Coordinates of C-alpha atoms and ligand atoms in Angstrom, one line a residue:
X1303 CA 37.3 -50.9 -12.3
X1304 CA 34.1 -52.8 -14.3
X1305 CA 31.3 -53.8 -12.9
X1306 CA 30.4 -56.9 -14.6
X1307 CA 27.5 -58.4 -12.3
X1308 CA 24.4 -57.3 -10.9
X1309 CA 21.9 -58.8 -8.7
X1310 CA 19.3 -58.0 -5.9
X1311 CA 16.5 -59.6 -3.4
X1312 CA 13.2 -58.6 -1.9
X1313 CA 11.5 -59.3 1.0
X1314 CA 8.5 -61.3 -0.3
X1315 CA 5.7 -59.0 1.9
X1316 CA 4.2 -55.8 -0.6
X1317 CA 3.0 -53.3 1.4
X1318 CA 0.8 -50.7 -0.5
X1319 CA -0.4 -47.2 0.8
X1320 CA -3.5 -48.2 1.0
X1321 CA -2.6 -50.5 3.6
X1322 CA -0.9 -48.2 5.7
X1323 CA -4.0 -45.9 5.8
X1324 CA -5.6 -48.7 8.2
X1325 CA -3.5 -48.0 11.0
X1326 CA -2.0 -44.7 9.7
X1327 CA -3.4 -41.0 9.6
X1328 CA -2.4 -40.8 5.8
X1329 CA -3.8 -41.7 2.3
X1330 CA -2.9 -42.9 -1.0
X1331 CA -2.8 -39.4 -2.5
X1332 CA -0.5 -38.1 -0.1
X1333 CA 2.0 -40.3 -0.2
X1334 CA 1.9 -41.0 -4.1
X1335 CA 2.1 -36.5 -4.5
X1336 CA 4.5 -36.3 -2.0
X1337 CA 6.7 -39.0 -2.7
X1338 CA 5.9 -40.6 -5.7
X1339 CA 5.3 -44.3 -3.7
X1340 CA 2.7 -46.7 -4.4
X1341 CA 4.0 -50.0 -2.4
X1342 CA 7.2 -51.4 -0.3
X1343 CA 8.6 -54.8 0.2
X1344 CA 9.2 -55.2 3.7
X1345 CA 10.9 -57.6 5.8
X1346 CA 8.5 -60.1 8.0
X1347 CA 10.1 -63.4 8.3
X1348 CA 12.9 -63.2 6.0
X1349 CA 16.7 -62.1 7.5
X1350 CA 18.5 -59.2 5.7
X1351 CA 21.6 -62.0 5.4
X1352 CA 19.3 -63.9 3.7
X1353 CA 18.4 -60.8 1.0
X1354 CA 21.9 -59.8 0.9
X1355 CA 22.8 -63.8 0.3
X1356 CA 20.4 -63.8 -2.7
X1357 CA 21.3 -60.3 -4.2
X1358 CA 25.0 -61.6 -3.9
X1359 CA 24.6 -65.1 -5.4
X1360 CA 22.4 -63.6 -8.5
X1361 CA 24.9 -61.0 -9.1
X1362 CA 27.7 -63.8 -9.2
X1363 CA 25.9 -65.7 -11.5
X1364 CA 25.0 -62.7 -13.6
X1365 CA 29.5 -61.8 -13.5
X1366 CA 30.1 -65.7 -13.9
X1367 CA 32.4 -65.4 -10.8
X1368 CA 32.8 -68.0 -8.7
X1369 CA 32.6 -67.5 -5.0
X1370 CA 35.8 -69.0 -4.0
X1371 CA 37.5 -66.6 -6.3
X1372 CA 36.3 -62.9 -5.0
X1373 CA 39.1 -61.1 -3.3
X1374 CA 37.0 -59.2 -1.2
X1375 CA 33.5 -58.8 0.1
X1376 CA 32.5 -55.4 1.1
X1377 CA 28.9 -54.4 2.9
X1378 CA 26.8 -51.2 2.9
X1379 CA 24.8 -51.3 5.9
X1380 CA 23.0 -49.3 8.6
X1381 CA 21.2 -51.9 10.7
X1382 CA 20.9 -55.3 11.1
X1383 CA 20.5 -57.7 13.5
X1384 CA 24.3 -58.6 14.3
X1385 CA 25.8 -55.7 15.9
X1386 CA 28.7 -58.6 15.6
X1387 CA 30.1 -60.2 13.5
X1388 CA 29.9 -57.9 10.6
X1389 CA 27.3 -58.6 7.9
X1390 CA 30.2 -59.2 5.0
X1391 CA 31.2 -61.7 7.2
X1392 CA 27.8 -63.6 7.6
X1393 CA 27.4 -63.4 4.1
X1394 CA 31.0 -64.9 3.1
X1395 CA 30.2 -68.1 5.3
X1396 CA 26.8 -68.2 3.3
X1397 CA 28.0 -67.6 -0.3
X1398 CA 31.3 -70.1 0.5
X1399 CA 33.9 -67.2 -0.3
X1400 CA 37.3 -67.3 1.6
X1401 CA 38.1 -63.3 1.1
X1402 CA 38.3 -60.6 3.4
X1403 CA 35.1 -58.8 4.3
X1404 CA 34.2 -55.1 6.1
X1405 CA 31.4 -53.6 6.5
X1406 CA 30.6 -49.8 6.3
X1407 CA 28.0 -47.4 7.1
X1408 CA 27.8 -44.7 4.7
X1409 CA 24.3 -43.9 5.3
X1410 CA 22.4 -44.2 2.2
X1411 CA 25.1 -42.9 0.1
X1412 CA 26.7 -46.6 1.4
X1413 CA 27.3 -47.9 -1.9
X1414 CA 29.2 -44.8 -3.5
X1415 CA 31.3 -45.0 -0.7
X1416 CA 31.8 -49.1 -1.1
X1417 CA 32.6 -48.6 -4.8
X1418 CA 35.3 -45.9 -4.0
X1419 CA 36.8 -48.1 -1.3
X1420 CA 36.5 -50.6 -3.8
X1421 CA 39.0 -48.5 -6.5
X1422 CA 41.3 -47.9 -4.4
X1423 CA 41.9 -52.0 -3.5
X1424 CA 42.0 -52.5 -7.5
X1425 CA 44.5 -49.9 -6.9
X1426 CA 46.5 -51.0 -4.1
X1427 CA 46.5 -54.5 -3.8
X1428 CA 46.9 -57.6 -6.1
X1429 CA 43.4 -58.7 -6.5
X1430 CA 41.0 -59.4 -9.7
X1431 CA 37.0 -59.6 -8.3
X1432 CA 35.3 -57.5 -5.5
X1433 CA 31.7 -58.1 -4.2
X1434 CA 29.8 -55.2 -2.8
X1435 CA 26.4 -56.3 -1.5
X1436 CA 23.9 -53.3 -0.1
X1437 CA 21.4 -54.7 2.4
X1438 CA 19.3 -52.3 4.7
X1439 CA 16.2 -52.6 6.5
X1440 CA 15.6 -49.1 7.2
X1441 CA 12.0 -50.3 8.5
X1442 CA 13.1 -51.6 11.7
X1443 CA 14.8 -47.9 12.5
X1444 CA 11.1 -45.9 12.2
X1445 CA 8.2 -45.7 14.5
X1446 CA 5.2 -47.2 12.9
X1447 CA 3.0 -44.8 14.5
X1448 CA 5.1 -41.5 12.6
X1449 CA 3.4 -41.1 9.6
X1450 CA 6.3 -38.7 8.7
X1451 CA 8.8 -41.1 7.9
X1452 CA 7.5 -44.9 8.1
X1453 CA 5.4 -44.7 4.7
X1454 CA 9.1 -43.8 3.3
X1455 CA 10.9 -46.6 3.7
X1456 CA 11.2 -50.3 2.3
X1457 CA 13.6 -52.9 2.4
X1458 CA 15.7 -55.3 -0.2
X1459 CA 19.5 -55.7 -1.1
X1460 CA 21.3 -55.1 -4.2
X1461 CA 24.8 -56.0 -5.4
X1462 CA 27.8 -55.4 -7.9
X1463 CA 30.7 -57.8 -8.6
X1464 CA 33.7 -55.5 -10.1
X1465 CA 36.8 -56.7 -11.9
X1466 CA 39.8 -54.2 -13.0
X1467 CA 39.1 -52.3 -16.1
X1468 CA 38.8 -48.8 -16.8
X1469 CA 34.8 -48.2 -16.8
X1470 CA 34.9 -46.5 -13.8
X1471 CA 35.6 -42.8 -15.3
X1472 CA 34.9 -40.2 -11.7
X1473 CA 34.1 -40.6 -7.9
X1474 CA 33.3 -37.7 -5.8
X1475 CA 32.3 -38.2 -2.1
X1476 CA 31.2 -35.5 0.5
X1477 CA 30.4 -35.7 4.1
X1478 CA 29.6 -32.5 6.2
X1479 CA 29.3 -33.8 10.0
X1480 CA 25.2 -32.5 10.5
X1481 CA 23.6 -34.7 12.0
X1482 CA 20.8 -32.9 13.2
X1483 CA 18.0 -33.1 10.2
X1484 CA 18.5 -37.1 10.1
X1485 CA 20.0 -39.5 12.9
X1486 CA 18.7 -42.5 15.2
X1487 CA 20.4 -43.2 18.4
X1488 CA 19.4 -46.4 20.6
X1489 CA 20.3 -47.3 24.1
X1490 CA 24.1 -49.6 25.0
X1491 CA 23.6 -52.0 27.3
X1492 CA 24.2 -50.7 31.0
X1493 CA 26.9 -50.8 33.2
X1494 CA 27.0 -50.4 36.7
X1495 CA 29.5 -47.3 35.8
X1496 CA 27.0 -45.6 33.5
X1497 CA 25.7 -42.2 34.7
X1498 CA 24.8 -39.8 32.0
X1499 CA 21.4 -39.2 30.2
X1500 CA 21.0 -41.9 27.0
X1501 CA 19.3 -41.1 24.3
X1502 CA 17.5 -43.7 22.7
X1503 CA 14.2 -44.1 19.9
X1504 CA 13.3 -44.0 16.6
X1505 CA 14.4 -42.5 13.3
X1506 CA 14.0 -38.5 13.2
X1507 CA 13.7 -36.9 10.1
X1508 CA 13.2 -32.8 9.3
X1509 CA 12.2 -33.7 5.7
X1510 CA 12.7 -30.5 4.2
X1511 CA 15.9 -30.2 5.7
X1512 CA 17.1 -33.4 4.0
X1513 CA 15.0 -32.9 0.9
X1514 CA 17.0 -29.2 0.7
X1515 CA 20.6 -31.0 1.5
X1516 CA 20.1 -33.7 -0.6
X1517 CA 19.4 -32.0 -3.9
X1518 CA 22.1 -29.5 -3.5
X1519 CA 24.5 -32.2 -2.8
X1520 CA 23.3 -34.3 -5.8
X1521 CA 23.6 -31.2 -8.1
X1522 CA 26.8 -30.5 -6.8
X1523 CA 28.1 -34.2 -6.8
X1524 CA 27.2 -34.8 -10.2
X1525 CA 28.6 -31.4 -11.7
X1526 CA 31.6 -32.0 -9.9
X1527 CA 32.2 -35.9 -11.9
X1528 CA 30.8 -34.7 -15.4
X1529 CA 33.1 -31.8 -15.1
X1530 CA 36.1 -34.2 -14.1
X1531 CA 35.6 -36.1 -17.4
X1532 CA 35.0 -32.9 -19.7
X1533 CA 31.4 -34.3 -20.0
X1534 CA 28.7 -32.3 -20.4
X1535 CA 25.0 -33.7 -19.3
X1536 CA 23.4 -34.4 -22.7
X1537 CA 26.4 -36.9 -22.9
X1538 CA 25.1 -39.0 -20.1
X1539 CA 23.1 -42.1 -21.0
X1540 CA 21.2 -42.2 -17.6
X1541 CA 20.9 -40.6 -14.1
X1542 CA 20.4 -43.3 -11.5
X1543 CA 19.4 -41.4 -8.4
X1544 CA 19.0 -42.2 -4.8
X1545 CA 15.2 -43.1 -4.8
X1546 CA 14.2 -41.1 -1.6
X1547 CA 11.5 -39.3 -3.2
X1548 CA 10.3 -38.7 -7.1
X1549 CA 10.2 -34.9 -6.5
X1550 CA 13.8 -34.7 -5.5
X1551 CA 14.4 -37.0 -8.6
X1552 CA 12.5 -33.8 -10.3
X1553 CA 14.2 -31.6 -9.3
X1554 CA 17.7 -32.5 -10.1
X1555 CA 16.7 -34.0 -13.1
X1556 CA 14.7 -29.9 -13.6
X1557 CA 18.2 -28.3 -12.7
X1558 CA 19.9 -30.8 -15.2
X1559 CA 17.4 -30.2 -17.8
X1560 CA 17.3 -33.7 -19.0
X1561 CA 15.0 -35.9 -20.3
X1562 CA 13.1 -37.7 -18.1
X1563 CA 13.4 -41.4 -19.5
X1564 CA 17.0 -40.6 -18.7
X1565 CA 16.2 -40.7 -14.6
X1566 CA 15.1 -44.3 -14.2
X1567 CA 13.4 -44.9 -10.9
X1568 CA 11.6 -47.5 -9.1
X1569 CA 10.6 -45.8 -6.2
X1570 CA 7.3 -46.5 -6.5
X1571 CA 7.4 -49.7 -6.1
X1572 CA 10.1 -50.5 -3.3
X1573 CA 10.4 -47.1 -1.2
X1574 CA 13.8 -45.3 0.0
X1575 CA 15.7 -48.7 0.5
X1576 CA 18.6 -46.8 1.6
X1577 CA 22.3 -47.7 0.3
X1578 CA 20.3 -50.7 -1.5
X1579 CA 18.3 -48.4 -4.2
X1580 CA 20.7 -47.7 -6.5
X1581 CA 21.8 -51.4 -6.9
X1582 CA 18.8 -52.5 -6.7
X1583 CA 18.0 -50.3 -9.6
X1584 CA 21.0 -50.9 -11.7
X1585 CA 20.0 -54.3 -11.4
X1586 CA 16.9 -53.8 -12.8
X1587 CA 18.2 -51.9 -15.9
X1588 CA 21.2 -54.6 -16.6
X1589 CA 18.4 -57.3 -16.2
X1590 CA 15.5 -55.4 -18.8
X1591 CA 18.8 -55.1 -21.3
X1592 CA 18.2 -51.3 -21.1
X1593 CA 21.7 -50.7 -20.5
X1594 CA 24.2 -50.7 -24.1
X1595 CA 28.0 -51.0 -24.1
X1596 CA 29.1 -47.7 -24.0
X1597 CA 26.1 -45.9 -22.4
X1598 CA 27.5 -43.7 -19.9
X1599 CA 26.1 -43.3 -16.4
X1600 CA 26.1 -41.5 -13.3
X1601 CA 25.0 -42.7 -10.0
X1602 CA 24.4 -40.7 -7.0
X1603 CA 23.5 -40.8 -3.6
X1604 CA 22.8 -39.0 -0.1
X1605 CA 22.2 -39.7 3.0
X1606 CA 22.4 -39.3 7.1
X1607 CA 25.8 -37.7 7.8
X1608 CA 25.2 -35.6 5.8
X1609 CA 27.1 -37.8 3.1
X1610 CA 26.8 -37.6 -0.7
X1611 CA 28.6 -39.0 -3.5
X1612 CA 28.4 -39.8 -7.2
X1613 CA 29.9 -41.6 -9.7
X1614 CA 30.2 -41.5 -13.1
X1615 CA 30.8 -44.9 -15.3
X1616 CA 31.2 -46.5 -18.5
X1617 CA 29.0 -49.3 -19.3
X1618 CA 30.7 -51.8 -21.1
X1619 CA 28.8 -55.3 -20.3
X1620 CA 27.3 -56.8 -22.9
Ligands
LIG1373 O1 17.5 -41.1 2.3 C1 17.2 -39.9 2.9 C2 15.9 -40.0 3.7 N1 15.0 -39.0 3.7 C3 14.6 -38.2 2.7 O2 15.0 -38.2 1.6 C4 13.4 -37.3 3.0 C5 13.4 -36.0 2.2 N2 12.2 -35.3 2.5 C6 11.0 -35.6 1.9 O3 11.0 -36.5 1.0 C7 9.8 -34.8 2.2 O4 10.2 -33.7 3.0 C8 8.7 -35.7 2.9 C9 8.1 -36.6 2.0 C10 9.3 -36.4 4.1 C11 7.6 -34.8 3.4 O5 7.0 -34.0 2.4 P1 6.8 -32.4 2.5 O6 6.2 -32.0 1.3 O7 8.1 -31.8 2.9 O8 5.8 -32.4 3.7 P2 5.9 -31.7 5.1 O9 6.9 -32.4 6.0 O10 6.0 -30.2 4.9 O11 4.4 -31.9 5.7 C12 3.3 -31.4 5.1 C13 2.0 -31.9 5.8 C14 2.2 -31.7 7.3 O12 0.9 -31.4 7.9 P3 0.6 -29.9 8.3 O13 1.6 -29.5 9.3 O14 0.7 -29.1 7.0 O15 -0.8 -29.9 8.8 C15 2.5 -33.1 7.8 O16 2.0 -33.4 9.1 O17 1.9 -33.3 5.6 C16 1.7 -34.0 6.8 N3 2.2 -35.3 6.6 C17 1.4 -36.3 6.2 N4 0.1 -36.3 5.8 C18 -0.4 -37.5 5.4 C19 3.5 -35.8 6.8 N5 3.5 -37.1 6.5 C20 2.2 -37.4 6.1 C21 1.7 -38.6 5.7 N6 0.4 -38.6 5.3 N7 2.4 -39.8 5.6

């Protein structure tokens, strides 16, 4: 599997820290130490089918694939506003494709898991072009008055088109059911049958617990496909993260000891966009031509779960 396309949207609002410290207990130099953000884009009047319709089209345009001709249109996603029909399947009607469409939820380690799925229909089935389109909003989940975990968190969409090829060289996913340290439940609607107790609120986050899990499951993610390929980490081009925070991007990139030009981040700019930050990020890189054929890469992720994975790819678009 190649990926041979790249695009991504933003909501058009910038949010900087600044900002927040007018409603917010916190400062600038807080959130720049702790997390290395500056600003966020965040959703005000745009949809997220609207982002994830932009990031898809630019990456089709950026694979010269037509529409009509993907095979299948797969969706990283948390939350959005359709609890039904399923995002992929907004976005197909949008886009004019014909294919098949699913969405999953792997948390933010959504679009490890949509590329895996994504090898296994190269494998499986007669087909030629997937689209995987990453669109969160992980600013509607938080409560705005929790300085803990709304200055984290922007929102945007990013997207892949893959074709069959061999660039695609290791996937390794992990999920350990523990949900405790990061989960959101809301409220069904009621029945006249309903009688237990139903939680319902905002995001809760222990953020030492996740910043703990997810840096030993990066670690170990990314061992685990450099070792599959007899690779060792000098021979890796570029570590695209997870962009939760710039001192978990430290400290894996510490661990590794690798240079740091070869952990490209934009954190600062957009937040923790969820399954969307790596895309969005790749995207980025493709676009500045910082990517060469041949430059090897390895992509990981974590999330809510707790769910990790990594990949580890060729680069061979010109
Ligand atoms: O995609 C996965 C999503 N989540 C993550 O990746 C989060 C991983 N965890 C983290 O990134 C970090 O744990 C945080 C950035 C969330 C927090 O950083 P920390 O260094 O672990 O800080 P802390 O939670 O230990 O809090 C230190 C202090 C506390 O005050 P006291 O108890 O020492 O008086 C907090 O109340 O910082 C306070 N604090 C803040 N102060 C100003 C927490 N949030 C803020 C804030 N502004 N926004």
């Amino acid at each position: 599997m190649n990926i041979i396309g790249t695009g991504c949207a933003h909501p058009s609002l910038t949010v900087t820290n600044e900002m927040l410290s007018g409603f917010l207990d916190t400062s600038d130099e807080w959130i720049t130490t702790r997390t290395g953000i500056k600003k966020r884009q965040l959703i005000s009047d745009e949809r997220l089918e609207d982002l994830a319709t932009e990031a898809a089209t630019k990456a089709l345009e950026n694979a010269g694939v037509a529409a009509e001709d993907l095979d299948y249109i797969i969706c990283s996603n948390v939350i959005n506003e359709y609890i039904t029909p399923s995002l992929s399947c907004i976005l197909q009607g949008k886009i004019g494709a014909n294919s098949p469409c699913v969405d999953l939820n792997g948390a933010c380690a959504g679009f490890i898991y949509a590329l895996d799925i994504a090898n296994s229909f190269f494998k499986s089935k007669d087909i030629k072009n997937i689209l995987i389109v990453c669109a969160e909003e992980p600013t509607r989940m938080v409560d705005w008055n929790q300085r803990n975990t709304c200055v984290l968190f922007g929102d945007g969409a990013g997207a892949v088109v893959l074709s069959r090829g061999e660039d695609v060289m290791a996937i390794k996913l992990t999920a350990v059911s523990k949900p405790e340290p990061l989960y959101q439940m809301r409220k069904l609607e009621h029945t006249p049958f309903i009688n237990k107790e139903e939680p319902d609120g905002p995001l809760v986050m222990k953020g030492q617990d996740v910043f703990k899990l997810a840096v030993e499951s990066s670690k170990n993610d990314i061992n685990s496909v450099i070792d599959e390929c007899d690779l060792s980490y000098n021979d890796v081009n570029y570590y695209l993260l997870h962009q939760a925070n710039i001192r978990i991007i430290d400290t894996i990139r510490n661990t590794l000891q690798q240079d740091e030009s070869k952990f490209p981040h934009n954190i600062e700019k957009y937040g923790n966009t969820s399954s969307a930050s790596i895309p969005i990020l790749l995207d980025e890189l493709n676009r500045d031509k910082k990517l060469k054929k041949g430059d090897k890469l390895v992509l990981s992720a974590f999330g809510a779960g707790f769910v990790a994975g990594a990949c580890l790819l060729k680069w061979s678009k010109e």
